Amino acid sequence: MKIENIPLPGVVVITPRRFGDHRGFFAETYSRPKLAEAGIDTVFVQDNHSLSRSAPTLRGLHFQAPPRAQDKLVRCGRGALFDVAVDIRRGSPTYGKWFGVELTEENGVQLFLPAGFAHGFVTRVPDTEIIYKCSDTYAPETEGALAWNDPDIGIDWGLGGAAPVLSDKDAAAPPLVGFESPFAWEGGA
């Protein structure tokens, strides 16, 4: 398992080893002891699986606020997507900054996002499936969203001028300006 730290402290790119032959491949997609060795000691309590029929479907930028905030471990089960984390921890030196990575069925790459990051993704091909672990169960009373196209965040979704398929909620999400984040930077990850 290859683990890479990126410029947003706490967000980690994980690439599990794959063992393949003429039948296909085998990969260990989650190992609590191996992640703990890398400083990720999250206990996951819920798995989610989402299918997006059309491309480009864009979902996000979503988060759950404390006390039900979630760490997430995200991967692509089928198809291809561009996965994004945005730092929304008040006082963080990377507040409002984003990082994105291509997650595909072929590359097996995963993204770990700790609580305090908004999460979103855009599908690259039809019938894309995203699978992710969460450290807390869904709590709709704590959910929040930020505008996917906020110019102050400036995410390059790679849409090439195409209009994404959005939910009504995501289309109406507020910008970062004026957002009172429920997350505070603790000075480390």
Coordinates of C-alpha atoms in Angstrom, one line a residue:
M1 CA 0.0 0.0 0.0
K2 CA 1.5 3.3 -1.1
I3 CA 0.6 6.3 1.0
E4 CA 1.3 9.9 -0.2
N5 CA 0.8 13.1 1.8
I6 CA -0.3 16.0 -0.3
P7 CA -0.3 19.8 0.2
L8 CA -3.5 19.8 2.3
P9 CA -2.4 18.5 5.7
G10 CA -4.4 15.5 6.7
V11 CA -5.6 14.5 3.2
V12 CA -3.8 11.4 1.9
V13 CA -3.6 9.6 -1.4
I14 CA -3.6 5.8 -1.0
T15 CA -2.7 3.4 -3.7
P16 CA -3.3 -0.3 -2.7
R17 CA -1.1 -2.9 -4.4
R18 CA -2.8 -5.0 -7.0
F19 CA -2.0 -8.5 -7.9
G20 CA -3.2 -9.4 -11.3
D21 CA -3.2 -12.3 -13.8
H22 CA -5.3 -13.5 -16.7
R23 CA -8.4 -13.6 -14.4
G24 CA -8.3 -10.0 -13.3
F25 CA -6.8 -8.7 -10.0
F26 CA -6.9 -8.8 -6.2
A27 CA -6.4 -5.7 -4.0
E28 CA -6.6 -5.1 -0.3
T29 CA -8.5 -1.8 -0.4
Y30 CA -8.6 -1.2 3.4
S31 CA -6.3 -2.3 6.2
R32 CA -6.7 -0.6 9.5
P33 CA -3.3 -1.7 10.8
K34 CA -1.5 -0.4 7.7
L35 CA -3.3 2.9 7.8
A36 CA -2.6 3.3 11.5
E37 CA 1.1 2.8 10.7
A38 CA 0.8 5.9 8.5
G39 CA -1.0 7.9 11.2
I40 CA -4.6 7.3 10.1
D41 CA -6.3 5.7 13.1
T42 CA -9.9 6.3 11.9
V43 CA -12.6 3.8 12.8
F44 CA -15.1 3.5 10.0
V45 CA -18.7 2.7 10.8
Q46 CA -20.5 3.1 7.5
D47 CA -19.9 2.3 3.8
N48 CA -21.6 4.2 1.0
H49 CA -22.0 3.3 -2.6
S50 CA -23.2 5.8 -5.2
L51 CA -23.9 5.3 -8.9
S52 CA -24.0 8.3 -11.4
R53 CA -25.6 7.3 -14.7
S54 CA -24.6 10.3 -16.7
A55 CA -21.3 12.1 -17.2
P56 CA -20.4 14.7 -16.1
T57 CA -22.4 14.3 -12.9
L58 CA -21.1 16.5 -10.2
R59 CA -21.8 15.9 -6.5
G60 CA -20.6 18.3 -3.8
L61 CA -19.1 20.0 -2.1
H62 CA -20.5 18.3 1.0
F63 CA -19.6 17.8 4.7
Q64 CA -21.2 16.9 8.0
A65 CA -20.6 19.3 10.9
P66 CA -19.5 18.3 14.4
P67 CA -20.5 16.5 16.5
R68 CA -21.3 14.1 13.5
A69 CA -18.3 15.1 11.3
Q70 CA -16.9 12.4 9.1
D71 CA -13.6 11.2 7.9
K72 CA -13.9 9.5 4.5
L73 CA -11.9 7.0 2.5
V74 CA -13.1 7.2 -1.1
R75 CA -12.5 5.0 -4.1
C76 CA -14.0 4.4 -7.6
G77 CA -15.6 1.0 -8.0
R78 CA -16.4 1.4 -11.7
G79 CA -15.8 4.1 -14.3
A80 CA -13.8 7.2 -13.5
L81 CA -14.2 10.3 -11.5
F82 CA -12.2 13.4 -10.3
D83 CA -12.4 13.6 -6.5
V84 CA -11.9 16.8 -4.6
A85 CA -11.1 17.9 -1.0
V86 CA -11.5 21.5 0.1
D87 CA -10.0 22.6 3.5
I88 CA -12.8 24.3 5.5
R89 CA -11.0 24.4 8.9
R90 CA -11.1 28.0 10.3
G91 CA -7.5 29.2 10.9
S92 CA -5.9 26.6 8.7
P93 CA -3.0 27.9 6.5
T94 CA -4.7 26.0 3.6
Y95 CA -8.3 27.2 4.3
G96 CA -10.3 27.4 1.1
K97 CA -7.6 25.5 -0.9
W98 CA -8.4 22.4 -2.8
F99 CA -6.8 19.2 -4.0
G100 CA -8.1 16.8 -6.6
V101 CA -7.1 13.4 -7.9
E102 CA -8.4 11.0 -10.6
L103 CA -9.9 7.9 -9.1
T104 CA -10.6 5.1 -11.6
E105 CA -11.6 1.5 -11.8
E106 CA -8.2 0.9 -13.4
N107 CA -5.8 2.9 -11.2
G108 CA -7.3 1.8 -7.8
V109 CA -6.3 5.1 -6.2
Q110 CA -8.1 6.2 -3.0
L111 CA -8.4 9.5 -1.2
F112 CA -8.6 9.9 2.6
L113 CA -10.2 13.1 3.8
P114 CA -10.4 13.8 7.5
A115 CA -13.2 15.8 9.1
G116 CA -12.9 19.5 8.3
F117 CA -12.8 19.1 4.5
A118 CA -15.7 19.5 2.1
H119 CA -15.9 16.7 -0.5
G120 CA -17.0 16.6 -4.1
F121 CA -16.5 14.7 -7.3
V122 CA -17.4 14.8 -11.0
T123 CA -17.8 11.7 -13.1
R124 CA -15.7 11.3 -16.2
V125 CA -17.7 8.5 -17.8
P126 CA -21.3 7.2 -17.6
D127 CA -22.3 4.6 -15.0
T128 CA -19.5 5.6 -12.6
E129 CA -19.7 4.1 -9.1
I130 CA -18.0 5.7 -6.0
I131 CA -17.5 3.7 -2.8
Y132 CA -16.5 5.3 0.4
K133 CA -16.1 4.6 4.1
C134 CA -17.3 7.1 6.8
S135 CA -16.3 7.5 10.4
D136 CA -19.8 8.4 11.4
T137 CA -23.3 7.5 10.1
Y138 CA -25.4 9.9 8.0
A139 CA -26.9 12.7 10.1
P140 CA -29.0 15.0 7.8
E141 CA -29.4 17.6 10.5
T142 CA -25.6 18.3 10.4
E143 CA -25.0 18.2 6.6
G144 CA -23.8 21.2 4.7
A145 CA -22.6 22.2 1.3
L146 CA -20.6 24.8 -0.5
A147 CA -20.8 25.9 -4.1
W148 CA -19.0 23.6 -6.5
N149 CA -18.1 26.5 -8.8
D150 CA -17.1 29.1 -6.2
P151 CA -14.5 31.3 -7.9
D152 CA -12.8 32.0 -4.5
I153 CA -12.0 28.2 -4.3
G154 CA -11.3 27.9 -8.0
I155 CA -11.6 24.2 -8.6
D156 CA -10.7 23.1 -12.1
W157 CA -13.2 20.3 -12.6
G158 CA -11.9 19.6 -16.1
L159 CA -15.4 20.0 -17.6
G160 CA -14.1 21.5 -20.8
G161 CA -17.1 23.8 -21.0
A162 CA -19.7 21.1 -20.4
A163 CA -22.5 21.8 -17.9
P164 CA -22.5 19.3 -15.1
V165 CA -25.5 17.3 -14.0
L166 CA -26.3 18.7 -10.5
S167 CA -28.9 18.1 -7.8
D168 CA -31.1 21.1 -6.8
K169 CA -29.3 21.2 -3.5
D170 CA -25.8 21.4 -5.1
A171 CA -26.9 24.0 -7.6
A172 CA -28.1 26.3 -4.7
A173 CA -25.2 25.7 -2.3
P174 CA -23.7 28.9 -0.9
P175 CA -20.2 30.3 -1.5
L176 CA -17.2 30.2 0.8
V177 CA -17.4 33.9 1.5
G178 CA -19.7 34.4 4.5
F179 CA -19.5 30.7 5.4
E180 CA -19.1 30.2 9.2
S181 CA -17.2 27.0 9.4
P182 CA -18.0 24.6 12.2
F183 CA -14.5 23.2 12.0
A184 CA -11.3 24.7 13.6
W185 CA -7.8 23.9 12.6
E186 CA -6.0 22.2 15.5
G187 CA -2.5 23.1 14.3
G188 CA -1.5 19.7 12.9
A189 CA -3.1 17.5 10.3

